[in-house]
Short mmCIF file of C-alpha atoms in Angstrom, two decimals:
data_model
loop_
_atom_site.label_atom_id
_atom_site.label_comp_id
_atom_site.label_asym_id
_atom_site.label_seq_id
_atom_site.Cartn_x
_atom_site.Cartn_y
_atom_site.Cartn_z
CA UNK L 3 281.88 60.54 130.07
CA UNK L 4 280.94 62.73 132.79
CA UNK L 5 281.00 65.95 131.01
CA UNK L 6 278.25 64.24 127.69
CA UNK L 7 276.29 63.40 130.85
CA UNK L 8 276.27 66.57 132.16
CA UNK L 9 275.84 68.03 127.99
CA UNK L 10 272.89 65.61 127.85
CA UNK L 11 271.44 66.40 131.35
CA UNK L 12 271.21 69.78 130.81
CA UNK L 13 269.53 69.41 127.22
CA UNK L 14 266.81 68.04 128.49
CA UNK L 15 266.41 69.67 131.75
CA UNK L 16 267.30 73.41 130.00
CA UNK L 17 263.23 72.67 128.67
CA UNK L 18 262.02 72.33 131.75
CA UNK L 19 259.30 75.73 132.83
CA UNK L 20 259.18 76.09 129.13
CA UNK L 21 255.82 75.22 128.48
CA UNK L 22 253.53 75.14 132.05
CA UNK L 23 251.39 71.71 130.80
CA UNK L 24 254.90 70.11 129.47
CA UNK L 25 255.74 70.80 133.79
CA UNK L 26 252.94 68.93 134.68
CA UNK L 27 252.56 66.38 132.56
CA UNK L 28 256.13 65.37 133.61
CA UNK L 29 256.04 66.19 137.02
CA UNK L 30 253.20 63.84 137.67
CA UNK L 31 255.16 61.04 135.37
CA UNK L 32 258.30 61.62 137.68
CA UNK L 33 256.01 61.14 141.06
CA UNK L 34 257.49 58.35 143.59
CA UNK L 35 253.27 57.72 143.63
CA UNK L 36 252.07 57.34 139.02
CA UNK L 37 253.86 55.10 137.42
CA UNK L 38 254.64 53.10 140.63
CA UNK L 39 251.47 52.73 140.81
CA UNK L 40 250.38 52.69 137.39
CA UNK L 41 253.22 49.18 136.47
CA UNK L 42 251.79 47.58 140.06
CA UNK L 43 247.79 47.83 139.05
CA UNK L 44 248.66 46.26 135.22
CA UNK L 45 251.22 43.60 136.91
CA UNK L 46 247.44 42.98 138.78
CA UNK L 47 245.53 42.58 135.81
CA UNK L 48 247.02 41.16 133.97
CA UNK L 49 247.19 38.10 136.82
CA UNK L 50 243.18 37.48 135.65
CA UNK L 51 243.00 39.03 132.52
CA UNK L 52 244.39 36.01 130.71
CA UNK L 53 241.16 34.20 128.57
CA UNK L 54 241.79 30.16 128.30
CA UNK L 55 243.70 28.05 130.28
CA UNK L 56 247.26 28.37 128.68
CA UNK L 57 247.60 32.30 128.76
CA UNK L 58 246.48 32.36 132.15
CA UNK L 59 248.90 30.45 133.36
CA UNK L 60 251.50 32.64 130.82
CA UNK L 61 250.12 35.73 132.00
CA UNK L 62 250.42 34.62 135.21
CA UNK L 63 254.38 33.37 134.72
CA UNK L 64 254.66 36.59 133.67
CA UNK L 65 253.48 38.58 137.05
CA UNK L 66 256.00 35.65 139.36
CA UNK L 67 259.05 36.69 137.36
CA UNK L 68 258.21 40.24 137.77
CA UNK L 69 257.21 39.48 141.17
CA UNK L 70 260.71 38.13 142.11
CA UNK L 71 262.98 40.86 139.61
CA UNK L 72 261.58 43.76 141.66
CA UNK L 73 262.75 42.16 144.91
CA UNK L 74 266.21 40.86 143.48
CA UNK L 75 266.25 44.73 141.51
CA UNK L 76 265.41 46.41 145.32
CA UNK L 77 267.73 44.16 147.02
CA UNK L 78 270.87 44.82 144.10
CA UNK L 79 269.77 49.01 144.47
CA UNK L 80 270.28 48.20 148.71
CA UNK L 81 273.89 46.10 147.63
CA UNK L 82 274.91 49.10 144.77
CA UNK L 83 273.54 52.33 147.01
CA UNK L 84 275.79 51.24 149.81
CA UNK L 85 278.71 50.68 147.42
CA UNK L 86 279.05 54.00 145.09
CA UNK L 87 277.22 57.41 146.02
CA UNK L 88 277.07 59.40 143.65
CA UNK L 89 275.19 63.03 144.43
CA UNK L 90 272.33 64.42 142.78
CA UNK L 91 272.74 66.98 139.44
CA UNK L 92 271.63 70.06 142.20
CA UNK L 93 273.98 69.32 144.32
CA UNK L 94 276.53 71.29 142.71
CA UNK L 95 275.41 72.24 139.38
CA UNK L 96 272.90 75.15 138.53
CA UNK L 97 269.85 72.74 137.55
CA UNK L 98 265.61 73.65 136.58
CA UNK L 99 263.84 71.93 140.25
CA UNK L 100 260.66 70.91 139.65
CA UNK L 101 260.33 68.01 142.35
CA UNK L 102 262.04 67.98 145.81
CA UNK L 103 265.45 66.67 146.31
CA UNK L 104 266.23 63.25 147.42
CA UNK L 105 269.35 62.29 149.34
CA UNK L 106 270.09 58.94 148.48
CA UNK L 107 272.65 58.03 145.54
CA UNK L 108 271.47 59.31 141.88
CA UNK L 109 273.61 55.92 140.14
CA UNK L 110 271.45 54.15 139.71
CA UNK L 111 268.13 55.38 139.23
CA UNK L 112 266.29 53.36 141.12
CA UNK L 113 262.86 54.56 139.61
CA UNK L 114 264.59 53.11 136.54
CA UNK L 115 265.79 50.21 138.05
CA UNK L 116 262.79 49.07 139.33
CA UNK L 117 260.49 49.40 135.76
CA UNK L 118 262.70 48.46 133.30
CA UNK L 119 262.73 45.17 135.49
CA UNK L 120 259.38 45.50 135.47
CA UNK L 121 259.09 45.75 131.24
CA UNK L 122 260.88 42.87 130.67
CA UNK L 123 259.74 40.59 132.90
CA UNK L 124 256.52 41.40 130.69
CA UNK L 125 258.27 41.83 127.17
CA UNK L 126 259.42 37.79 127.68
CA UNK L 127 256.21 36.15 128.03
CA UNK L 128 254.52 39.20 125.82
CA UNK L 129 256.39 41.25 123.41
CA UNK L 130 253.50 44.00 122.85
CA UNK L 131 252.86 44.13 125.53
CA UNK L 132 256.51 44.34 127.10
CA UNK L 133 256.75 47.19 124.66
CA UNK L 134 253.74 49.18 125.82
CA UNK L 135 255.56 49.02 129.65
CA UNK L 136 259.10 49.68 127.66
CA UNK L 137 257.83 53.08 126.70
CA UNK L 138 256.24 53.67 130.19
CA UNK L 139 259.46 53.09 131.45
CA UNK L 140 261.55 55.45 129.45
CA UNK L 141 258.53 58.29 129.92
CA UNK L 142 259.11 57.35 133.13
CA UNK L 143 262.65 57.45 133.07
CA UNK L 144 262.90 60.79 130.83
CA UNK L 145 260.70 62.80 133.83
CA UNK L 146 263.38 62.46 136.30
CA UNK L 147 265.86 64.26 134.36
CA UNK L 148 263.30 66.45 132.78
CA UNK L 149 262.26 66.79 136.57
CA UNK L 150 266.09 67.69 137.51
CA UNK L 151 266.65 64.58 140.51
CA UNK L 152 268.45 62.49 138.09
CA UNK L 153 271.27 62.42 135.40
CA UNK L 154 270.58 60.71 132.32
CA UNK L 155 273.57 58.17 132.71
CA UNK L 156 272.17 56.79 136.09
CA UNK L 157 269.22 55.96 134.39
CA UNK L 158 270.34 53.93 131.44
CA UNK L 159 272.53 52.80 133.64
CA UNK L 160 268.71 51.61 135.97
CA UNK L 161 267.55 51.28 132.96
CA UNK L 162 270.56 48.07 132.45
CA UNK L 163 270.52 46.91 136.20
CA UNK L 164 266.60 46.08 135.90
CA UNK L 165 266.72 44.48 132.12
CA UNK L 166 269.60 42.12 133.04
CA UNK L 167 268.50 41.69 136.25
CA UNK L 168 265.02 40.31 134.88
CA UNK L 169 266.71 37.90 132.07
CA UNK L 170 268.17 36.32 135.16
CA UNK L 171 265.26 35.94 137.07
CA UNK L 172 263.96 34.31 134.29
CA UNK L 173 266.82 32.06 134.17
CA UNK L 174 266.69 31.28 138.22
CA UNK L 175 262.59 30.71 137.94
CA UNK L 176 264.01 28.11 135.56
CA UNK L 177 266.41 25.90 137.03
CA UNK L 178 263.74 25.86 140.28
CA UNK L 179 261.48 24.78 138.03
CA UNK L 180 258.66 23.07 140.39
CA UNK L 181 258.78 26.34 142.36
CA UNK L 182 256.54 28.82 140.30
CA UNK L 183 254.30 25.75 139.14
CA UNK L 184 253.86 24.15 142.53
CA UNK L 185 252.94 28.41 143.94
CA UNK L 186 250.24 28.39 140.77
CA UNK L 187 248.88 24.82 141.36
CA UNK L 188 248.37 26.22 145.22
CA UNK L 189 246.90 29.38 143.78
CA UNK L 190 244.59 27.37 141.37
CA UNK L 191 243.48 25.31 144.42
CA UNK L 192 242.11 28.22 145.63
CA UNK L 193 240.83 29.55 142.90
CA UNK L 194 242.56 32.74 142.55
CA UNK L 195 245.04 30.76 139.72
CA UNK N 7 254.70 60.75 155.60
CA UNK N 8 251.69 61.74 157.72
CA UNK N 9 248.64 59.24 158.72
CA UNK N 10 246.47 61.32 155.81
CA UNK N 11 248.79 60.63 153.00
CA UNK N 12 249.36 56.81 153.75
CA UNK N 13 244.62 56.59 154.05
CA UNK N 14 244.72 58.30 151.10
CA UNK N 15 247.16 56.19 150.02
CA UNK N 16 245.44 53.07 150.59
CA UNK N 17 242.17 54.68 149.57
CA UNK N 18 243.63 55.28 145.94
CA UNK N 19 245.17 51.67 145.01
CA UNK N 20 242.08 50.02 146.93
CA UNK N 21 239.62 51.83 144.04
CA UNK N 22 242.15 51.90 141.80
CA UNK N 23 242.74 48.03 141.97
CA UNK N 24 238.99 47.19 141.94
CA UNK N 25 238.85 48.60 138.55
CA UNK N 26 241.23 46.83 137.98
CA UNK N 27 239.90 43.52 138.16
CA UNK N 28 236.43 44.79 136.70
CA UNK N 29 238.42 45.12 133.65
CA UNK N 30 240.73 42.52 134.18
CA UNK N 31 237.66 39.53 134.97
CA UNK N 32 235.68 41.00 132.11
CA UNK N 33 239.42 40.37 129.27
CA UNK N 34 239.99 37.26 130.86
CA UNK N 35 235.93 36.21 130.92
CA UNK N 36 235.56 35.53 134.84
CA UNK N 37 231.40 36.10 134.55
CA UNK N 38 231.69 35.23 138.87
CA UNK N 39 233.98 38.15 139.59
CA UNK N 40 232.39 40.71 137.52
CA UNK N 41 230.39 43.15 139.74
CA UNK N 42 228.06 43.77 136.97
CA UNK N 43 226.73 40.89 134.78
CA UNK N 44 227.79 42.07 131.11
CA UNK N 45 231.49 42.66 129.75
CA UNK N 46 231.34 46.32 128.33
CA UNK N 47 229.54 47.68 131.71
CA UNK N 48 232.49 45.93 133.56
CA UNK N 49 234.91 47.42 131.46
CA UNK N 50 233.37 50.98 131.64
CA UNK N 51 232.69 50.41 135.51
CA UNK N 52 236.36 49.79 135.86
CA UNK N 53 237.62 52.22 133.74
CA UNK N 54 235.53 55.27 136.04
CA UNK N 55 237.08 54.33 139.36
CA UNK N 56 240.11 53.86 137.75
CA UNK N 57 240.10 57.32 136.19
CA UNK N 58 237.89 58.52 139.21
CA UNK N 59 241.02 57.59 142.09
CA UNK N 60 243.96 59.02 139.27
CA UNK N 61 242.39 61.53 139.56
CA UNK N 62 240.71 62.13 142.97
CA UNK N 63 244.33 61.02 144.38
CA UNK N 64 246.67 63.99 142.26
CA UNK N 65 244.36 66.60 143.00
CA UNK N 66 244.10 65.79 146.72
CA UNK N 67 247.50 65.04 147.00
CA UNK N 68 250.60 67.55 146.40
CA UNK N 69 252.84 64.46 144.91
CA UNK N 70 255.45 66.81 144.43
CA UNK N 71 257.03 67.20 147.79
CA UNK N 72 258.92 64.05 149.48
CA UNK N 73 256.03 61.66 150.68
CA UNK N 74 255.31 58.07 151.31
CA UNK N 75 259.02 56.01 151.58
CA UNK N 76 259.31 52.80 149.28
CA UNK N 77 258.73 50.30 152.10
CA UNK N 78 255.82 51.28 153.71
CA UNK N 79 253.90 51.59 150.31
CA UNK N 80 255.32 48.56 149.32
CA UNK N 81 253.32 47.26 152.08
CA UNK N 82 250.04 49.48 151.85
CA UNK N 83 249.64 48.96 148.42
CA UNK N 84 249.84 44.61 148.85
CA UNK N 85 247.24 44.99 151.85
CA UNK N 86 245.48 47.66 149.71
CA UNK N 87 245.57 45.01 147.10
CA UNK N 88 244.45 42.34 148.84
CA UNK N 89 241.70 44.53 150.26
CA UNK N 90 240.02 44.26 146.38
CA UNK N 91 240.21 41.35 145.99
CA UNK N 92 238.37 40.26 149.07
CA UNK N 93 235.91 43.08 148.23
CA UNK N 94 235.49 41.94 144.45
CA UNK N 95 234.59 38.34 145.36
CA UNK N 96 232.85 38.75 148.18
CA UNK N 97 230.15 41.55 146.76
CA UNK N 98 230.45 39.60 142.97
CA UNK N 99 229.42 36.14 145.40
CA UNK N 100 226.83 38.51 146.73
CA UNK N 101 225.03 40.70 144.37
CA UNK N 102 225.30 37.30 141.84
CA UNK N 103 223.21 35.60 144.61
CA UNK N 104 220.79 38.21 144.75
CA UNK N 105 220.82 38.62 140.97
CA UNK N 106 220.58 34.18 140.74
CA UNK N 107 222.56 35.43 137.77
CA UNK N 108 224.93 32.73 137.91
CA UNK N 109 222.96 30.63 140.85
CA UNK N 110 223.35 27.04 139.63
CA UNK N 111 223.63 24.09 142.25
CA UNK N 112 224.88 21.72 139.09
CA UNK N 113 227.22 23.60 136.79
CA UNK N 114 227.64 21.69 133.83
CA UNK N 115 230.96 18.65 134.12
CA UNK N 116 233.17 20.50 132.24
CA UNK N 117 233.17 23.67 134.05
CA UNK N 118 232.52 21.60 137.37
CA UNK N 119 236.36 19.61 136.45
CA UNK N 120 237.71 22.60 135.89
CA UNK N 121 240.30 24.08 138.84
CA UNK N 122 241.27 27.65 139.71
CA UNK N 123 239.95 30.86 137.48
CA UNK N 124 238.80 28.94 135.05
CA UNK N 125 235.45 28.56 136.98
CA UNK N 126 234.78 31.59 137.77
CA UNK N 127 234.10 31.79 134.43
CA UNK N 128 230.38 30.56 134.96
CA UNK N 129 230.18 30.19 139.14
CA UNK N 130 230.97 32.88 141.68
CA UNK N 131 234.07 31.79 143.96
CA UNK N 132 231.90 31.65 147.08
CA UNK N 133 229.46 28.95 144.74
CA UNK N 134 232.72 27.69 143.83
CA UNK N 135 233.62 26.61 147.24
CA UNK N 136 230.35 25.21 148.05
CA UNK N 137 230.58 22.87 144.71
CA UNK N 138 233.96 21.56 146.36
CA UNK N 139 232.62 21.23 149.53
CA UNK N 140 229.27 19.56 148.67
CA UNK N 141 231.43 17.07 146.26
CA UNK N 142 233.75 16.32 148.42
CA UNK N 143 231.45 15.94 151.75
CA UNK N 144 228.80 14.27 149.49
CA UNK N 145 226.18 17.43 151.83
CA UNK N 146 223.27 18.06 149.26
CA UNK N 147 222.38 21.31 147.89
CA UNK N 148 218.48 23.24 149.38
CA UNK N 149 217.44 22.83 145.74
CA UNK N 150 218.68 19.21 145.44
CA UNK N 151 217.39 18.41 149.09
CA UNK N 152 213.77 19.52 148.29
CA UNK N 153 214.56 17.29 145.00
CA UNK N 154 214.91 14.18 146.73
CA UNK N 155 212.46 14.61 149.04
CA UNK N 156 209.99 15.54 146.56
CA UNK N 157 210.70 12.35 144.54
CA UNK N 158 210.88 10.34 148.20
CA UNK N 159 207.15 11.46 148.69
CA UNK N 160 205.80 11.33 144.80
CA UNK N 161 207.25 7.27 145.22
CA UNK N 162 205.39 6.80 148.91
CA UNK N 163 202.26 8.41 147.48
#
């Protein structure tokens, strides 16, 4: 499995350094700022973008689900990073590095976990929007392998963990149902939902 | 991580969040949150703010090096987004008050009853709060006070 992972990593990472515009674009996609800010701004916009009472409430429930999922995904990452450490691809292998070398565990990919948690949360409430966010999350994950900071298995693992956490959070929010509704009622009193 | 990076990140998020709020308010028909009282121009204004802030940030900052950690990034994002919401609420109310484009003292009954963001389809955030306070306290608006005074004066003549 690990040798297949390494082969796939080289297949993707060997593309780096060939086409300058591709390198610049995928390095930008892989940064710690671009996708996290873009995904968060989409959630901010979603809160206000619903037309009419029903659509607005549906979108706002999606945002609540996404925010809780991100929090739980970060908690899961914190625990997993303490239990298991996988060295980064550039440790012990020759890699086309287009990025700074992170020092934390390679598995699971933190960016993939969070991006897929957000995408799954949005997909639950709005399939079309969710597909767009899945595409962005996939691009983010691919870019992290391309620039040489993750193995493909790291991002696949991250995607499964992130998506799974969103699905569990969805069920969890149904169990604690009066709470999200109460939160929305309070925000409505303040003209914020 | 330098404080300069943190400031640049804050400004980047603030401007892009203001832009996103304009686009979202135009899409959600929340006229009370628009800085420009026309949906099409609000989309243009919002998309321009988002694109300009992204272009600026990724040109002044070297994003291939280690920057802000996750924690400070989250705190700065939340602070900038809250500032953007406060800015939008305040300036949309101020602009509308100056232009008097939404200065209705008595909004339609269905609007007056609607709660939450729905109220901002026809009035600004500050108008919505003033209306609620007047209803709760029974205090009349300046226009209503003048109307009543005129009626009383007319009756006494």
